[in-house]
């Protein structure tokens, strides 16, 4: 549009041109103010100043669905006391036409609208996909003076037909709270933040978390990473989490190479206290330059770090797809009457595959761990509908029976990505894989150029091999289940029995080696003549009270922490255990020895495929 305007008024003077541009910018923008200083009944006030309307009626929408959630959430249900006013403060007539929409009469006189917004965290019952609750990372929190999680689609709406104009967002907040976001604050005040967006999508695509400052930043290959943490009891901090996040994201950037040009990426971590009305849907939601993450604060540090590594790496890889490679359904997303794309296998599946592949590629996990993860996905996918065409499920994911199959995007979706990777590796003699394909698609399209849903398979085939197109039509658009053994064999990997370590405190999933005294809260070893290798190697005996491990004390209140911490122990890790035996404390020092369980898995066995196998996992 800018090019067209310039061609029409080329003969105007520079001053006239500036006046026209300034007038257009002033009239064609939406101004929104969110006031975090005035909290009423756990709600905050939002004021919206619209552009000038000439029509007698206009409709204001709060989203029904937002990108990345693949669920109908009706965020308009969070809105109370919706009112519209003229310039003199006279109230205009409004009608709520559905859960998410308000029709405003005499809109040619409209000066502003106001409404109160409820949060979602304190009303959650179970949380997560497939539940009635809004998924916590897509929800909101209003905790006066302490924390505000602003997923902006919960607070800011749009006027029908006006999603592509400028938005100016102002947030009024206490000076003690820091607003972490990838948006650029243009106001230097400690109590007022101003953000400018080119269109409504940029507002909803950039969440903001206000809390007491607890953040760290680091640079990765020209990208600034901001990690902001809200831990209500200060159990965890940005400083303690940053090393794992930094190591992970450096490995991701190395794996991706020059596929993304983001200059800033923000990770917002909200830790739920789980004691009262708080978030219960754990996981993350991706955005172009940020991700919101929700986990329970009670998680041990090691377990939280491991979850952050897996979850954030998945969300970060969304910068490839759907953020850089996506269809018109996503580019021009209809928040209140969404048309879903057929290609969740790529948006979520390939992303999940990359989140695992990069770890073995960059040496964060070994090949055996990678196989076990993929084998777990094969097992999980088998519990879902293996004959439902993935494209059909994806296009209809908001309705039954398809939405019940959504979780398969993380299971079979990732396996689809793996099989395509294997086909490309085999046909290119190990030289290229699916990452090469995604780089080509990113170059072909990019953030501003969407593809036609129906044309993607043909485009992928033209960039790869006919065999890839056949796979897509047979196994992704078709009903045929995938024979994973067939594709594994191409890389020299075959099904076999593998050794899997057993938790040092468990004989099996239902038989522990430890018990707890409810009166003293002491953890002790159950008297038994068949203790496992971990215990016999250290000389532990039945009746021994476990006081501490590696100088960290444990009892009934922290037994979950102890079990979760032990999941990360490796064979021959040094360990010291303080026990009380016959009323006397003693310290036992040694190395971790783990019992192993033989389970069905996969191993690299065909050495004639060494080059292909190495190219696949090591790049």
Coordinates of C-alpha atoms in Angstrom, one line a residue:
X1 CA 0.0 0.0 0.0
X2 CA 2.8 2.4 0.7
X3 CA 4.1 2.1 -2.8
X4 CA 0.7 2.8 -4.2
X5 CA 0.2 6.0 -2.1
X6 CA 3.6 7.3 -3.2
X7 CA 2.8 6.8 -6.8
X8 CA -0.4 8.8 -6.5
X9 CA 0.9 11.8 -4.6
X10 CA 4.4 11.9 -6.1
X11 CA 3.8 15.5 -7.2
X12 CA 2.8 16.7 -3.8
X13 CA 5.3 18.7 -1.7
X14 CA 7.2 17.0 1.1
X15 CA 5.2 18.8 3.8
X16 CA 2.0 17.6 2.2
X17 CA 3.2 14.1 2.1
X18 CA 4.2 14.1 5.7
X19 CA 0.8 15.6 6.7
X20 CA -1.1 12.9 4.8
X21 CA 1.0 10.1 6.3
X22 CA 0.7 11.6 9.8
X23 CA -3.1 11.9 9.5
X24 CA -3.4 8.3 8.3
X25 CA -1.2 7.0 11.1
X26 CA -3.3 8.9 13.6
X27 CA -6.7 7.8 12.4
X28 CA -5.8 4.2 11.5
X29 CA -4.6 2.9 14.8
X30 CA -6.0 1.3 17.9
X31 CA -4.8 2.5 21.3
X32 CA -5.1 0.2 24.3
X33 CA -4.3 0.8 27.9
X34 CA -4.1 -2.0 30.5
X35 CA -4.1 -0.7 34.1
X36 CA -2.3 -3.1 36.4
X37 CA -2.3 -0.6 39.3
X38 CA -6.1 -0.8 39.9
X39 CA -7.1 -4.5 40.6
X40 CA -10.8 -5.0 41.4
X41 CA -12.1 -8.4 42.4
X42 CA -9.1 -10.0 40.7
X43 CA -9.8 -8.1 37.5
X44 CA -8.0 -5.3 35.6
X45 CA -9.5 -2.5 33.5
X46 CA -8.8 -2.2 29.8
X47 CA -9.5 1.0 27.8
X48 CA -9.6 0.9 24.0
X49 CA -9.5 4.0 21.8
X50 CA -10.5 3.0 18.2
X51 CA -9.8 4.5 14.8
X52 CA -12.5 6.8 13.4
X53 CA -15.6 4.9 12.1
X54 CA -18.1 6.2 9.6
X55 CA -20.5 3.3 9.9
X56 CA -23.3 3.2 12.3
X57 CA -22.4 -0.2 13.7
X58 CA -19.1 -1.9 14.5
X59 CA -18.2 -5.2 16.1
X60 CA -15.4 -5.7 18.7
X61 CA -14.1 -9.2 19.1
X62 CA -12.0 -11.0 21.7
X63 CA -10.5 -14.2 20.2
X64 CA -12.3 -17.5 20.2
X65 CA -9.1 -19.3 19.2
X66 CA -5.5 -18.2 19.0
X67 CA -2.6 -19.7 16.9
X68 CA -0.7 -22.5 18.5
X69 CA -3.5 -23.8 20.8
X70 CA -5.6 -25.8 18.3
X71 CA -8.5 -25.5 20.7
X72 CA -11.7 -23.4 21.1
X73 CA -11.3 -21.4 24.3
X74 CA -13.7 -18.4 24.0
X75 CA -11.5 -15.8 25.7
X76 CA -14.4 -13.4 25.6
X77 CA -15.8 -15.2 28.6
X78 CA -13.1 -13.4 30.6
X79 CA -14.7 -10.0 29.9
X80 CA -17.1 -8.2 32.3
X81 CA -18.9 -4.9 32.2
X82 CA -18.3 -4.0 28.5
X83 CA -19.2 -0.4 27.8
X84 CA -18.8 2.1 24.9
X85 CA -18.7 5.9 25.1
X86 CA -18.8 8.9 22.9
X87 CA -16.4 11.9 23.3
X88 CA -18.6 13.5 26.0
X89 CA -18.7 10.4 28.1
X90 CA -22.2 9.4 27.1
X91 CA -22.7 5.6 27.0
X92 CA -23.5 4.1 23.6
X93 CA -25.7 1.0 23.1
X94 CA -23.9 -2.3 22.9
X95 CA -25.1 -5.8 22.3
X96 CA -23.2 -9.0 23.1
X97 CA -23.8 -11.2 20.1
X98 CA -21.9 -14.3 21.2
X99 CA -19.3 -15.3 23.8
X100 CA -16.6 -13.2 22.2
X101 CA -18.3 -10.4 20.3
X102 CA -20.0 -7.0 21.1
X103 CA -21.9 -4.9 18.5
X104 CA -21.6 -1.2 19.1
X105 CA -24.4 1.1 17.8
X106 CA -23.7 4.7 16.7
X107 CA -20.1 3.7 16.1
X108 CA -19.5 6.9 14.1
X109 CA -19.6 8.6 17.6
X110 CA -17.5 6.0 19.3
X111 CA -14.6 7.5 21.4
X112 CA -13.5 4.6 23.5
X113 CA -14.6 1.3 25.1
X114 CA -13.8 -0.1 28.6
X115 CA -14.2 -3.5 30.2
X116 CA -12.8 -5.5 33.1
X117 CA -10.8 -8.7 32.4
X118 CA -10.7 -11.8 34.7
X119 CA -7.7 -14.1 34.8
X120 CA -7.7 -17.8 34.1
X121 CA -5.1 -19.3 36.5
X122 CA -7.3 -19.0 39.6
X123 CA -10.2 -20.8 38.0
X124 CA -8.4 -23.8 36.6
X125 CA -9.5 -27.3 37.7
X126 CA -7.3 -29.6 35.7
X127 CA -5.8 -27.7 32.8
X128 CA -4.4 -28.8 29.5
X129 CA -5.5 -29.8 26.0
X130 CA -8.9 -31.6 25.8
X131 CA -10.1 -30.1 29.1
X132 CA -12.5 -27.3 29.7
X133 CA -9.8 -25.1 31.1
X134 CA -7.8 -22.7 29.0
X135 CA -4.3 -24.2 28.7
X136 CA -2.2 -22.3 31.3
X137 CA 0.6 -21.1 28.9
X138 CA -2.2 -19.5 26.8
X139 CA -4.0 -18.1 29.8
X140 CA -3.5 -15.2 32.2
X141 CA -2.7 -14.3 35.8
X142 CA -3.7 -11.3 37.9
X143 CA -2.0 -11.4 41.2
X144 CA -2.0 -7.8 42.5
X145 CA 1.4 -6.4 43.2
X146 CA 3.2 -9.7 42.5
X147 CA 2.5 -11.2 39.1
X148 CA 0.6 -10.4 35.9
X149 CA 0.8 -12.9 33.0
X150 CA -0.4 -11.0 30.0
X151 CA -1.1 -13.3 27.1
X152 CA -2.5 -10.3 25.3
X153 CA -5.2 -12.2 23.5
X154 CA -6.9 -12.5 26.9
X155 CA -7.0 -8.7 27.3
X156 CA -6.9 -7.0 23.9
X157 CA -9.4 -7.5 21.1
X158 CA -9.9 -6.2 17.6
X159 CA -12.5 -4.3 15.6
X160 CA -13.9 -6.3 12.7
X161 CA -12.0 -5.6 9.6
X162 CA -9.3 -3.7 11.5
X163 CA -6.7 -6.4 12.3
X164 CA -4.0 -5.0 9.9
X165 CA -3.7 -1.5 11.4
X166 CA -1.3 -0.2 14.0
X167 CA -1.7 -1.0 17.7
X168 CA -0.3 1.2 20.5
X169 CA -0.4 -0.7 23.8
X170 CA 0.2 1.1 27.1
X171 CA 0.6 -0.8 30.3
X172 CA 0.4 1.0 33.6
X173 CA 2.1 -0.9 36.4
X174 CA 3.8 -0.7 39.8
X175 CA 7.4 0.5 39.8
X176 CA 8.4 -2.7 41.6
X177 CA 7.3 -4.9 38.7
X178 CA 9.4 -5.6 35.6
X179 CA 7.7 -6.3 32.3
X180 CA 9.6 -9.1 30.4
X181 CA 8.7 -9.3 26.7
X182 CA 10.2 -9.2 23.2
X183 CA 8.3 -6.0 22.5
X184 CA 10.3 -2.8 22.7
X185 CA 9.3 -0.4 25.4
X186 CA 9.5 3.1 24.0
X187 CA 8.7 4.8 27.4
X188 CA 11.6 5.3 29.9
X189 CA 9.2 5.5 32.9
X190 CA 9.4 2.9 35.6
X191 CA 5.5 2.8 35.8
X192 CA 4.4 3.2 32.2
X193 CA 5.4 0.9 29.3
X194 CA 4.5 1.7 25.7
X195 CA 4.6 -0.8 22.8
X196 CA 3.9 -0.2 19.2
X197 CA 2.8 -3.1 16.8
X198 CA 2.1 -3.0 13.1
X199 CA -1.0 -5.2 13.4
X200 CA -3.1 -7.1 15.9
X201 CA -1.2 -10.3 15.4
X202 CA 2.0 -8.7 16.8
X203 CA 0.1 -7.8 20.0
X204 CA -1.2 -11.3 20.5
X205 CA 2.2 -12.8 19.5
X206 CA 4.1 -11.0 22.2
X207 CA 3.1 -12.0 25.8
X208 CA 4.4 -9.9 28.7
X209 CA 5.0 -11.1 32.2
X210 CA 5.2 -8.5 35.0
X211 CA 6.8 -9.6 38.3
X212 CA 9.6 -8.7 40.7
X213 CA 12.7 -8.5 38.5
X214 CA 14.3 -12.0 38.3
X215 CA 15.8 -12.3 34.8
X216 CA 19.0 -13.1 33.0
X217 CA 20.2 -12.3 29.5
X218 CA 22.8 -13.9 27.2
X219 CA 23.8 -13.6 23.5
X220 CA 23.7 -16.5 21.1
X221 CA 25.0 -15.9 17.6
X222 CA 23.7 -12.4 17.4
X223 CA 20.4 -13.2 19.2
X224 CA 19.7 -11.8 22.7
X225 CA 18.0 -14.3 25.0
X226 CA 16.0 -13.0 27.9
X227 CA 14.9 -15.5 30.6
X228 CA 12.4 -14.1 33.2
X229 CA 11.2 -16.3 36.1
X230 CA 8.4 -15.9 38.6
X231 CA 8.8 -18.3 41.5
X232 CA 6.4 -17.3 44.3
X233 CA 8.5 -18.9 47.1
X234 CA 11.8 -18.0 45.4
X235 CA 12.5 -21.7 45.1
X236 CA 14.0 -21.3 41.7
X237 CA 15.7 -18.3 40.0
X238 CA 16.7 -17.2 36.5
X239 CA 20.3 -17.4 37.5
X240 CA 20.0 -21.1 38.5
X241 CA 18.1 -22.1 35.3
X242 CA 20.1 -20.0 32.8
X243 CA 23.1 -22.4 32.4
X244 CA 20.9 -25.2 31.1
X245 CA 18.8 -22.9 28.9
X246 CA 22.0 -21.3 27.5
X247 CA 23.6 -24.6 26.7
X248 CA 20.4 -25.8 25.1
X249 CA 19.8 -22.7 22.9
X250 CA 23.5 -22.5 21.8
X251 CA 23.2 -26.1 20.6
X252 CA 19.9 -25.3 18.9
X253 CA 21.4 -22.3 17.0
X254 CA 24.4 -24.4 16.0
X255 CA 22.1 -27.1 14.7
X256 CA 19.9 -24.7 12.8
X257 CA 22.6 -22.6 11.3
X258 CA 21.5 -19.4 9.4
X259 CA 17.8 -20.2 9.2
X260 CA 16.5 -17.5 11.6
X261 CA 17.3 -13.8 11.9
X262 CA 15.5 -13.0 15.2
X263 CA 17.4 -10.5 17.2
X264 CA 15.6 -11.2 20.5
X265 CA 14.0 -14.2 22.1
X266 CA 12.2 -14.2 25.4
X267 CA 11.4 -17.1 27.7
X268 CA 8.7 -16.4 30.3
X269 CA 8.7 -19.0 33.1
X270 CA 5.8 -19.0 35.5
X271 CA 6.0 -21.5 38.4
X272 CA 2.7 -22.4 40.0
X273 CA 2.6 -22.9 43.8
X274 CA -0.1 -25.6 43.4
X275 CA -1.4 -24.7 46.9
X276 CA -4.6 -22.9 46.0
X277 CA -6.1 -21.4 42.9
X278 CA -3.2 -21.4 40.5
X279 CA -2.2 -22.7 37.1
X280 CA -2.5 -26.4 36.6
X281 CA -1.9 -26.9 32.8
X282 CA 1.8 -27.4 32.4
X283 CA 3.8 -26.9 29.2
X284 CA 4.5 -24.1 26.9
X285 CA 3.1 -22.0 24.0
X286 CA 5.2 -20.7 21.2
X287 CA 5.4 -17.3 19.6
X288 CA 7.6 -15.8 16.9
X289 CA 10.1 -14.3 19.4
X290 CA 9.1 -15.8 22.7
X291 CA 7.5 -18.6 24.6
X292 CA 5.4 -18.8 27.8
X293 CA 6.2 -21.7 30.1
X294 CA 4.2 -23.0 33.1
X295 CA 5.5 -25.6 35.5
X296 CA 4.9 -26.5 39.2
X297 CA 7.3 -24.7 41.6
X298 CA 7.7 -27.9 43.6
X299 CA 9.7 -29.5 40.9
X300 CA 13.3 -30.3 41.9
X301 CA 15.9 -28.1 40.2
X302 CA 17.3 -31.0 38.1
X303 CA 13.9 -32.1 36.9
X304 CA 12.9 -28.5 36.1
X305 CA 16.1 -28.0 34.1
X306 CA 15.4 -31.2 32.1
X307 CA 11.8 -30.2 31.4
X308 CA 13.0 -26.7 30.4
X309 CA 15.5 -28.3 28.0
X310 CA 12.9 -30.4 26.2
X311 CA 9.9 -28.0 26.3
X312 CA 11.7 -24.8 25.4
X313 CA 13.7 -26.5 22.7
X314 CA 10.4 -27.6 21.1
X315 CA 9.0 -24.1 21.3
X316 CA 12.2 -22.4 20.0
X317 CA 12.1 -24.7 16.9
X318 CA 8.8 -23.2 16.1
X319 CA 10.7 -20.2 14.7
X320 CA 11.1 -22.6 11.7
X321 CA 7.6 -23.8 11.4
X322 CA 4.9 -22.5 11.5
X323 CA 6.4 -19.1 12.2
X324 CA 8.6 -19.0 9.1
X325 CA 6.9 -21.6 7.0
X326 CA 3.1 -21.6 7.2
X327 CA -0.1 -21.6 5.1
X328 CA -2.5 -18.8 4.4
X329 CA -4.8 -20.2 7.1
X330 CA -2.1 -19.2 9.7
X331 CA -0.9 -16.0 8.0
X332 CA -4.4 -14.6 7.9
X333 CA -5.7 -16.3 11.0
X334 CA -9.4 -15.7 11.8
X335 CA -9.5 -15.6 15.5
X336 CA -13.3 -16.0 15.7
X337 CA -14.0 -18.3 12.8
X338 CA -10.7 -20.1 12.3
X339 CA -9.9 -22.3 9.3
X340 CA -7.2 -24.8 10.3
X341 CA -4.4 -25.9 8.1
X342 CA -3.8 -29.5 7.0
X343 CA -0.2 -29.5 8.0
X344 CA 0.1 -30.1 11.8
X345 CA 2.4 -32.9 10.9
X346 CA 4.9 -30.2 10.0
X347 CA 4.1 -27.4 12.4
X348 CA 4.1 -29.6 15.5
X349 CA 5.5 -32.9 14.3
X350 CA 8.7 -31.8 12.6
X351 CA 9.2 -29.3 15.4
X352 CA 9.0 -32.1 18.0
X353 CA 11.3 -34.2 15.9
X354 CA 13.9 -31.4 15.7
X355 CA 13.6 -31.0 19.5
X356 CA 14.9 -34.6 19.9
X357 CA 17.2 -34.8 16.8
X358 CA 19.3 -31.7 17.7
X359 CA 20.1 -33.2 21.1
X360 CA 21.8 -36.3 19.6
X361 CA 23.2 -34.1 16.8
X362 CA 24.9 -31.8 19.4
X363 CA 25.9 -34.5 21.8
X364 CA 23.4 -33.6 24.6
X365 CA 22.1 -37.2 24.5
X366 CA 23.4 -40.5 23.0
X367 CA 22.0 -42.5 20.1
X368 CA 20.5 -45.0 22.5
X369 CA 18.5 -42.3 24.3
X370 CA 17.4 -40.9 20.9
X371 CA 16.1 -44.3 19.9
X372 CA 14.3 -44.8 23.2
X373 CA 12.6 -41.4 22.8
X374 CA 11.4 -42.3 19.3
X375 CA 10.4 -45.8 20.5
X376 CA 8.3 -44.1 23.2
X377 CA 6.6 -42.1 20.5
X378 CA 5.9 -45.3 18.5
X379 CA 4.3 -46.8 21.7
X380 CA 2.2 -43.7 22.4
X381 CA 1.1 -43.4 18.8
X382 CA -0.1 -47.0 18.8
X383 CA -2.7 -46.0 21.5
X384 CA -4.2 -43.4 19.2
X385 CA -6.1 -43.7 15.8
X386 CA -3.3 -44.9 13.4
X387 CA -5.6 -44.9 10.4
X388 CA -6.9 -41.4 10.6
X389 CA -5.3 -39.3 7.8
X390 CA -3.1 -36.7 9.5
X391 CA -4.2 -34.0 7.0
X392 CA -7.9 -34.7 7.8
X393 CA -7.3 -34.6 11.5
X394 CA -5.3 -31.4 11.2
X395 CA -7.9 -29.5 9.2
X396 CA -10.7 -30.5 11.6
X397 CA -8.7 -30.5 14.9
X398 CA -11.2 -28.1 16.6
X399 CA -14.1 -30.6 16.5
X400 CA -14.8 -34.2 17.4
X401 CA -13.6 -36.9 16.8
X402 CA -10.5 -35.2 15.5
X403 CA -9.6 -33.0 18.5
X404 CA -9.2 -36.1 20.7
X405 CA -6.4 -37.2 18.4
X406 CA -4.5 -33.9 18.7
X407 CA -1.8 -35.3 21.0
X408 CA -0.7 -37.5 18.1
X409 CA 1.0 -34.5 16.6
X410 CA 3.8 -34.9 19.2
X411 CA 3.9 -38.7 18.7
X412 CA 3.2 -39.8 15.1
X413 CA 3.8 -36.3 13.9
X414 CA 7.4 -36.5 15.1
X415 CA 7.8 -40.0 13.6
X416 CA 6.5 -38.7 10.2
X417 CA 9.3 -36.1 10.4
X418 CA 11.8 -38.8 11.2
X419 CA 10.7 -41.0 8.2
X420 CA 11.0 -38.0 5.8
X421 CA 14.4 -37.3 7.2
X422 CA 15.4 -40.9 6.6
X423 CA 14.1 -40.9 3.0
X424 CA 16.0 -37.8 2.1
X425 CA 19.2 -39.1 3.8
X426 CA 19.0 -42.4 1.9
X427 CA 18.4 -40.7 -1.5
X428 CA 21.1 -38.1 -1.0
X429 CA 23.7 -40.7 0.3
X430 CA 23.6 -39.1 3.7
X431 CA 24.4 -35.6 2.5
X432 CA 21.0 -33.9 3.2
X433 CA 18.0 -34.4 5.5
X434 CA 14.8 -32.8 6.6
X435 CA 16.6 -29.7 8.0
X436 CA 17.9 -29.0 4.5
X437 CA 14.3 -29.2 3.3
X438 CA 13.1 -26.8 5.9
X439 CA 15.8 -24.3 5.1
X440 CA 14.7 -24.4 1.4
X441 CA 11.1 -23.9 2.3
X442 CA 12.0 -21.1 4.6
X443 CA 13.9 -19.4 1.8
X444 CA 11.0 -20.0 -0.6
X445 CA 8.4 -18.6 1.7
X446 CA 9.4 -16.9 5.0
X447 CA 7.4 -15.1 7.6
X448 CA 5.4 -12.9 5.2
X449 CA 4.7 -15.3 2.3
X450 CA 2.3 -18.1 3.1
X451 CA 1.9 -21.2 1.0
X452 CA -1.4 -22.7 -0.3
X453 CA -2.4 -25.7 1.8
X454 CA -3.1 -27.9 -1.2
X455 CA 0.2 -27.1 -2.9
X456 CA 2.7 -28.0 -0.1
X457 CA 3.1 -31.7 -0.9
X458 CA 4.0 -30.9 -4.5
X459 CA 6.4 -28.1 -3.4
X460 CA 8.2 -30.5 -1.0
X461 CA 8.4 -33.2 -3.7
X462 CA 10.0 -30.7 -6.1
X463 CA 12.6 -29.8 -3.5
X464 CA 13.4 -33.4 -2.5
X465 CA 12.6 -36.7 -4.2
X466 CA 9.5 -38.5 -5.7
X467 CA 9.7 -41.0 -2.8
X468 CA 9.0 -38.2 -0.3
X469 CA 5.9 -37.2 -2.2
X470 CA 4.8 -40.9 -2.2
X471 CA 5.3 -41.1 1.5
X472 CA 3.3 -37.9 2.2
X473 CA 0.4 -39.1 0.0
X474 CA 0.4 -42.6 1.4
X475 CA 1.1 -42.1 5.1
X476 CA 0.2 -38.4 5.9
X477 CA -2.8 -37.8 3.6
X478 CA -3.7 -41.5 3.5
X479 CA -4.9 -44.1 6.0
X480 CA -1.9 -46.5 5.8
X481 CA -0.1 -47.0 9.2
X482 CA 3.7 -46.6 9.0
X483 CA 6.0 -49.6 9.3
X484 CA 8.8 -47.9 11.3
X485 CA 11.1 -50.9 11.2
X486 CA 11.2 -50.5 7.4
X487 CA 12.5 -47.0 7.7
X488 CA 14.8 -47.6 10.6
X489 CA 16.5 -50.4 8.5
X490 CA 17.5 -47.8 5.9
X491 CA 19.8 -46.3 8.5
X492 CA 21.1 -49.6 9.8
X493 CA 18.9 -49.6 12.9
X494 CA 17.0 -52.8 13.8
X495 CA 14.7 -53.9 16.6
X496 CA 16.5 -55.6 19.5
X497 CA 16.6 -55.9 23.3
X498 CA 18.1 -53.0 25.0
X499 CA 19.2 -52.3 28.6
X500 CA 17.3 -49.6 30.4
X501 CA 18.3 -48.3 33.9
X502 CA 15.9 -48.8 36.7
X503 CA 15.3 -46.0 39.3
X504 CA 17.6 -46.8 42.3
X505 CA 14.7 -46.5 44.7
X506 CA 12.2 -48.7 42.8
X507 CA 12.1 -52.4 42.0
X508 CA 9.4 -51.7 39.4
X509 CA 6.8 -49.0 38.8
X510 CA 4.7 -50.2 41.9
X511 CA 7.3 -51.7 44.2
X512 CA 9.6 -49.3 46.1
X513 CA 12.7 -50.2 48.1
X514 CA 12.0 -47.3 50.6
X515 CA 9.3 -46.4 53.0
X516 CA 8.4 -43.4 55.1
X517 CA 7.5 -43.1 58.8
X518 CA 4.5 -40.7 58.9
X519 CA 5.3 -39.6 62.5
X520 CA 9.0 -38.8 62.1
X521 CA 8.8 -38.2 58.3
X522 CA 12.0 -40.3 58.0
X523 CA 12.8 -42.2 54.8
X524 CA 14.2 -45.6 55.3
X525 CA 15.2 -48.7 53.3
X526 CA 12.6 -51.5 53.5
X527 CA 14.1 -54.6 55.2
X528 CA 14.7 -57.0 52.4
X529 CA 17.2 -59.7 51.3
X530 CA 17.0 -58.6 47.7
X531 CA 18.1 -55.0 47.5
X532 CA 19.1 -53.7 44.1
X533 CA 22.6 -53.0 42.7
X534 CA 22.5 -49.4 43.7
X535 CA 22.0 -50.2 47.4
X536 CA 24.2 -53.3 47.7
X537 CA 27.1 -51.4 46.0
X538 CA 26.9 -48.7 48.6
X539 CA 26.5 -51.2 51.5
X540 CA 23.0 -50.0 52.4
X541 CA 20.9 -52.3 54.6
X542 CA 17.3 -52.7 55.4
X543 CA 16.2 -50.3 58.1
X544 CA 18.8 -47.7 57.2
X545 CA 17.4 -44.1 57.5
X546 CA 18.4 -41.9 54.5
X547 CA 19.2 -38.5 56.0
X548 CA 20.8 -36.8 53.0
X549 CA 22.2 -37.5 49.5
X550 CA 25.0 -35.4 48.1
X551 CA 24.6 -33.1 51.1
X552 CA 20.9 -32.5 50.4
X553 CA 18.5 -33.5 53.2
X554 CA 15.4 -35.5 52.4
X555 CA 12.3 -36.6 54.3
X556 CA 8.6 -37.2 53.7
X557 CA 8.1 -33.6 52.4
X558 CA 10.9 -33.9 49.8
X559 CA 10.7 -37.5 48.8
X560 CA 9.4 -36.6 45.4
X561 CA 12.4 -34.4 44.9
X562 CA 14.7 -37.3 45.8
X563 CA 13.0 -39.7 43.3
X564 CA 13.1 -37.1 40.5
X565 CA 16.8 -36.1 41.2
X566 CA 17.8 -39.8 41.1
X567 CA 16.3 -40.0 37.6
X568 CA 19.3 -38.0 36.4
X569 CA 22.0 -40.1 38.0
X570 CA 24.4 -41.8 35.6
X571 CA 26.4 -45.0 36.2
X572 CA 29.7 -44.2 38.0
X573 CA 28.6 -40.7 39.1
X574 CA 30.2 -40.0 42.5
X575 CA 27.7 -40.0 45.4
X576 CA 27.7 -39.6 49.2
X577 CA 24.8 -40.8 51.3
X578 CA 24.3 -39.9 55.0
X579 CA 22.4 -42.6 56.8
X580 CA 21.3 -43.3 60.3
X581 CA 22.0 -46.9 61.3
X582 CA 21.1 -48.2 64.8
X583 CA 20.7 -44.6 65.9
X584 CA 24.2 -43.5 64.7
X585 CA 24.8 -41.3 61.6
X586 CA 27.5 -42.2 59.1
X587 CA 28.5 -41.1 55.6
X588 CA 28.8 -43.6 52.8
X589 CA 30.8 -42.6 49.7
X590 CA 31.0 -44.4 46.4
X591 CA 29.8 -44.4 42.9
X592 CA 26.3 -44.9 41.4
X593 CA 25.6 -48.4 40.1
X594 CA 22.2 -49.0 38.5
X595 CA 20.2 -52.2 37.9
X596 CA 19.1 -52.6 34.3
X597 CA 15.9 -53.8 32.8
X598 CA 15.8 -55.5 29.4
X599 CA 13.2 -53.9 27.1
X600 CA 12.4 -53.9 23.4
X601 CA 14.1 -51.1 21.6
X602 CA 16.4 -50.3 18.7
X603 CA 20.1 -50.4 18.0
X604 CA 22.5 -49.6 15.2
X605 CA 23.6 -53.0 13.9
X606 CA 24.2 -52.8 10.2
X607 CA 27.7 -51.4 9.8
X608 CA 27.3 -51.2 6.0
X609 CA 25.1 -48.2 6.6
X610 CA 27.6 -46.3 8.8
X611 CA 27.8 -43.3 6.5
X612 CA 24.0 -42.9 6.3
X613 CA 23.6 -43.5 10.0
X614 CA 26.3 -40.9 10.9
X615 CA 24.8 -38.4 8.5
X616 CA 21.4 -38.9 10.0
X617 CA 22.3 -38.4 13.6
X618 CA 25.4 -36.2 13.4
X619 CA 24.7 -34.2 10.3

